[in-house]
Amino acid sequence: MKLKVITLLIFGLIITGTTLSQNIPNDIPKAFKTGDVQCLEKYMEDKILLTISGIKQQLPRPKAKEKLSAFFSKNKPTDFKTIHQSEQNNSGYMIGKLTSDNHEFRVHILMKITDKKYIINQLRIENF
């Protein structure tokens, strides 16, 4: 009986394309969908490599928060869809499509994972 349950679980994971390691917090994509910089900030490393529309900067968390707030002010989010996400060992990533009132953007997030805590250390937002 146990073997049947395990086999069904593995088969279900293969069919849906889901792996047991995809545990990136749900509030990260929700924060992009709503432009919630406060939520994103709680996951940011003290210094973050932030790229917005090709401008790449290594910034302290408060400055990165300021830049993201300005971005969301100019590009009011209307939707965010996760395209792909994964985690392995002590790192994870998410790729998504951010739709705003005037543009579409591809979002790349790189994270490190320590003690089951997710920390964004790189964030790139570029025109789709």
PDB file of C-alpha atoms in Angstrom:
ATOM      1  CA  MET A   1       0.000   0.000   0.000  1.00  0.00           C
ATOM      2  CA  LYS A   2       2.811   2.422   0.910  1.00  0.00           C
ATOM      3  CA  LEU A   3       4.521   1.667  -2.395  1.00  0.00           C
ATOM      4  CA  LYS A   4       1.308   2.511  -4.303  1.00  0.00           C
ATOM      5  CA  VAL A   5       0.981   5.864  -2.494  1.00  0.00           C
ATOM      6  CA  ILE A   6       4.622   6.770  -3.137  1.00  0.00           C
ATOM      7  CA  THR A   7       4.344   5.722  -6.785  1.00  0.00           C
ATOM      8  CA  LEU A   8       1.190   7.816  -7.253  1.00  0.00           C
ATOM      9  CA  LEU A   9       2.823  10.807  -5.584  1.00  0.00           C
ATOM     10  CA  ILE A  10       5.914  10.601  -7.797  1.00  0.00           C
ATOM     11  CA  PHE A  11       3.778  10.061 -10.908  1.00  0.00           C
ATOM     12  CA  GLY A  12       1.634  13.081  -9.993  1.00  0.00           C
ATOM     13  CA  LEU A  13       4.720  15.238  -9.547  1.00  0.00           C
ATOM     14  CA  ILE A  14       6.094  14.158 -12.911  1.00  0.00           C
ATOM     15  CA  ILE A  15       2.786  14.800 -14.697  1.00  0.00           C
ATOM     16  CA  THR A  16       2.304  18.272 -13.180  1.00  0.00           C
ATOM     17  CA  GLY A  17       5.951  19.235 -13.598  1.00  0.00           C
ATOM     18  CA  THR A  18       6.171  20.070  -9.915  1.00  0.00           C
ATOM     19  CA  THR A  19       9.049  19.113  -7.694  1.00  0.00           C
ATOM     20  CA  LEU A  20       9.122  18.901  -3.952  1.00  0.00           C
ATOM     21  CA  SER A  21      11.810  21.580  -3.847  1.00  0.00           C
ATOM     22  CA  GLN A  22       9.692  24.449  -5.215  1.00  0.00           C
ATOM     23  CA  ASN A  23       9.015  26.227  -1.941  1.00  0.00           C
ATOM     24  CA  ILE A  24       9.707  29.851  -2.889  1.00  0.00           C
ATOM     25  CA  PRO A  25       7.364  31.939  -0.726  1.00  0.00           C
ATOM     26  CA  ASN A  26       4.015  32.741  -2.378  1.00  0.00           C
ATOM     27  CA  ASP A  27       4.049  36.334  -1.199  1.00  0.00           C
ATOM     28  CA  ILE A  28       6.974  37.189  -3.532  1.00  0.00           C
ATOM     29  CA  PRO A  29       4.905  36.817  -6.750  1.00  0.00           C
ATOM     30  CA  LYS A  30       1.941  38.450  -4.983  1.00  0.00           C
ATOM     31  CA  ALA A  31       4.171  41.419  -4.105  1.00  0.00           C
ATOM     32  CA  PHE A  32       5.068  41.877  -7.777  1.00  0.00           C
ATOM     33  CA  LYS A  33       1.414  41.605  -8.791  1.00  0.00           C
ATOM     34  CA  THR A  34       0.471  44.422  -6.416  1.00  0.00           C
ATOM     35  CA  GLY A  35       3.708  46.437  -6.369  1.00  0.00           C
ATOM     36  CA  ASP A  36       4.181  45.734  -2.642  1.00  0.00           C
ATOM     37  CA  VAL A  37       7.759  46.899  -2.080  1.00  0.00           C
ATOM     38  CA  GLN A  38       7.406  46.463   1.720  1.00  0.00           C
ATOM     39  CA  CYS A  39       6.882  42.735   1.218  1.00  0.00           C
ATOM     40  CA  LEU A  40       9.809  42.433  -1.196  1.00  0.00           C
ATOM     41  CA  GLU A  41      12.058  44.373   1.174  1.00  0.00           C
ATOM     42  CA  LYS A  42      11.680  41.774   3.933  1.00  0.00           C
ATOM     43  CA  TYR A  43      13.335  39.238   1.593  1.00  0.00           C
ATOM     44  CA  MET A  44      16.147  41.500   0.371  1.00  0.00           C
ATOM     45  CA  GLU A  45      19.747  41.023   1.325  1.00  0.00           C
ATOM     46  CA  ASP A  46      21.512  44.011   2.934  1.00  0.00           C
ATOM     47  CA  LYS A  47      23.031  44.745  -0.498  1.00  0.00           C
ATOM     48  CA  ILE A  48      21.216  43.672  -3.635  1.00  0.00           C
ATOM     49  CA  LEU A  49      22.229  43.649  -7.289  1.00  0.00           C
ATOM     50  CA  LEU A  50      19.298  45.463  -8.891  1.00  0.00           C
ATOM     51  CA  THR A  51      18.839  45.797 -12.646  1.00  0.00           C
ATOM     52  CA  ILE A  52      15.916  47.816 -13.952  1.00  0.00           C
ATOM     53  CA  SER A  53      15.616  48.332 -17.729  1.00  0.00           C
ATOM     54  CA  GLY A  54      19.308  47.631 -18.294  1.00  0.00           C
ATOM     55  CA  ILE A  55      20.646  49.839 -15.469  1.00  0.00           C
ATOM     56  CA  LYS A  56      22.589  47.534 -13.164  1.00  0.00           C
ATOM     57  CA  GLN A  57      23.480  48.713  -9.639  1.00  0.00           C
ATOM     58  CA  GLN A  58      24.717  47.144  -6.414  1.00  0.00           C
ATOM     59  CA  LEU A  59      22.569  48.927  -3.823  1.00  0.00           C
ATOM     60  CA  PRO A  60      21.946  48.821  -0.087  1.00  0.00           C
ATOM     61  CA  ARG A  61      18.445  47.594   0.794  1.00  0.00           C
ATOM     62  CA  PRO A  62      16.944  51.097   1.478  1.00  0.00           C
ATOM     63  CA  LYS A  63      18.173  52.441  -1.880  1.00  0.00           C
ATOM     64  CA  ALA A  64      16.916  49.334  -3.708  1.00  0.00           C
ATOM     65  CA  LYS A  65      13.530  49.791  -2.027  1.00  0.00           C
ATOM     66  CA  GLU A  66      13.485  53.415  -3.214  1.00  0.00           C
ATOM     67  CA  LYS A  67      14.308  52.400  -6.813  1.00  0.00           C
ATOM     68  CA  LEU A  68      11.622  49.678  -6.808  1.00  0.00           C
ATOM     69  CA  SER A  69       9.045  52.111  -5.404  1.00  0.00           C
ATOM     70  CA  ALA A  70       9.861  54.555  -8.213  1.00  0.00           C
ATOM     71  CA  PHE A  71       9.596  51.746 -10.776  1.00  0.00           C
ATOM     72  CA  PHE A  72       6.174  50.633  -9.491  1.00  0.00           C
ATOM     73  CA  SER A  73       4.980  54.255  -9.380  1.00  0.00           C
ATOM     74  CA  LYS A  74       5.765  54.615 -13.094  1.00  0.00           C
ATOM     75  CA  ASN A  75       4.598  51.098 -13.987  1.00  0.00           C
ATOM     76  CA  LYS A  76       1.507  50.260 -11.945  1.00  0.00           C
ATOM     77  CA  PRO A  77       1.296  46.446 -11.861  1.00  0.00           C
ATOM     78  CA  THR A  78      -1.828  44.782 -13.200  1.00  0.00           C
ATOM     79  CA  ASP A  79      -0.654  41.147 -13.164  1.00  0.00           C
ATOM     80  CA  PHE A  80       2.281  38.854 -12.445  1.00  0.00           C
ATOM     81  CA  LYS A  81       2.669  35.287 -13.612  1.00  0.00           C
ATOM     82  CA  THR A  82       5.430  32.944 -12.565  1.00  0.00           C
ATOM     83  CA  ILE A  83       6.958  31.364 -15.663  1.00  0.00           C
ATOM     84  CA  HIS A  84       9.482  29.148 -13.912  1.00  0.00           C
ATOM     85  CA  GLN A  85      10.909  28.672 -10.453  1.00  0.00           C
ATOM     86  CA  SER A  86      13.239  26.233  -8.825  1.00  0.00           C
ATOM     87  CA  GLU A  87      15.492  25.780  -5.898  1.00  0.00           C
ATOM     88  CA  GLN A  88      18.485  23.571  -5.408  1.00  0.00           C
ATOM     89  CA  ASN A  89      20.900  23.245  -2.526  1.00  0.00           C
ATOM     90  CA  ASN A  90      21.130  26.732  -1.002  1.00  0.00           C
ATOM     91  CA  SER A  91      19.834  28.822  -3.885  1.00  0.00           C
ATOM     92  CA  GLY A  92      16.656  29.449  -5.790  1.00  0.00           C
ATOM     93  CA  TYR A  93      15.346  31.474  -8.678  1.00  0.00           C
ATOM     94  CA  MET A  94      12.095  32.680 -10.127  1.00  0.00           C
ATOM     95  CA  ILE A  95      11.339  34.009 -13.598  1.00  0.00           C
ATOM     96  CA  GLY A  96       8.084  35.811 -14.147  1.00  0.00           C
ATOM     97  CA  LYS A  97       6.124  38.105 -16.416  1.00  0.00           C
ATOM     98  CA  LEU A  98       5.041  41.399 -14.883  1.00  0.00           C
ATOM     99  CA  THR A  99       2.278  43.258 -16.679  1.00  0.00           C
ATOM    100  CA  SER A 100       1.809  46.917 -15.873  1.00  0.00           C
ATOM    101  CA  ASP A 101      -0.657  49.488 -17.099  1.00  0.00           C
ATOM    102  CA  ASN A 102       1.731  50.419 -19.927  1.00  0.00           C
ATOM    103  CA  HIS A 103       4.372  47.644 -20.422  1.00  0.00           C
ATOM    104  CA  GLU A 104       5.273  44.000 -19.949  1.00  0.00           C
ATOM    105  CA  PHE A 105       8.452  43.067 -18.096  1.00  0.00           C
ATOM    106  CA  ARG A 106      10.418  39.901 -17.503  1.00  0.00           C
ATOM    107  CA  VAL A 107      11.438  39.523 -13.860  1.00  0.00           C
ATOM    108  CA  HIS A 108      14.417  37.394 -12.765  1.00  0.00           C
ATOM    109  CA  ILE A 109      14.952  36.831  -9.053  1.00  0.00           C
ATOM    110  CA  LEU A 110      17.982  35.030  -7.631  1.00  0.00           C
ATOM    111  CA  MET A 111      17.889  34.000  -3.983  1.00  0.00           C
ATOM    112  CA  LYS A 112      20.055  32.309  -1.465  1.00  0.00           C
ATOM    113  CA  ILE A 113      18.460  30.062   1.110  1.00  0.00           C
ATOM    114  CA  THR A 114      19.852  29.820   4.626  1.00  0.00           C
ATOM    115  CA  ASP A 115      18.045  28.021   7.426  1.00  0.00           C
ATOM    116  CA  LYS A 116      14.906  27.889   5.231  1.00  0.00           C
ATOM    117  CA  LYS A 117      14.983  31.692   4.933  1.00  0.00           C
ATOM    118  CA  TYR A 118      14.836  33.118   1.414  1.00  0.00           C
ATOM    119  CA  ILE A 119      17.019  36.135   0.685  1.00  0.00           C
ATOM    120  CA  ILE A 120      16.856  37.993  -2.642  1.00  0.00           C
ATOM    121  CA  ASN A 121      20.380  38.948  -3.657  1.00  0.00           C
ATOM    122  CA  GLN A 122      19.735  39.729  -7.346  1.00  0.00           C
ATOM    123  CA  LEU A 123      16.667  41.194  -9.000  1.00  0.00           C
ATOM    124  CA  ARG A 124      16.367  42.068 -12.675  1.00  0.00           C
ATOM    125  CA  ILE A 125      13.364  43.727 -14.320  1.00  0.00           C
ATOM    126  CA  GLU A 126      13.575  44.204 -18.090  1.00  0.00           C
ATOM    127  CA  ASN A 127      11.203  44.954 -20.945  1.00  0.00           C
ATOM    128  CA  PHE A 128       9.599  41.761 -22.219  1.00  0.00           C
TER     129      PHE A 128
END
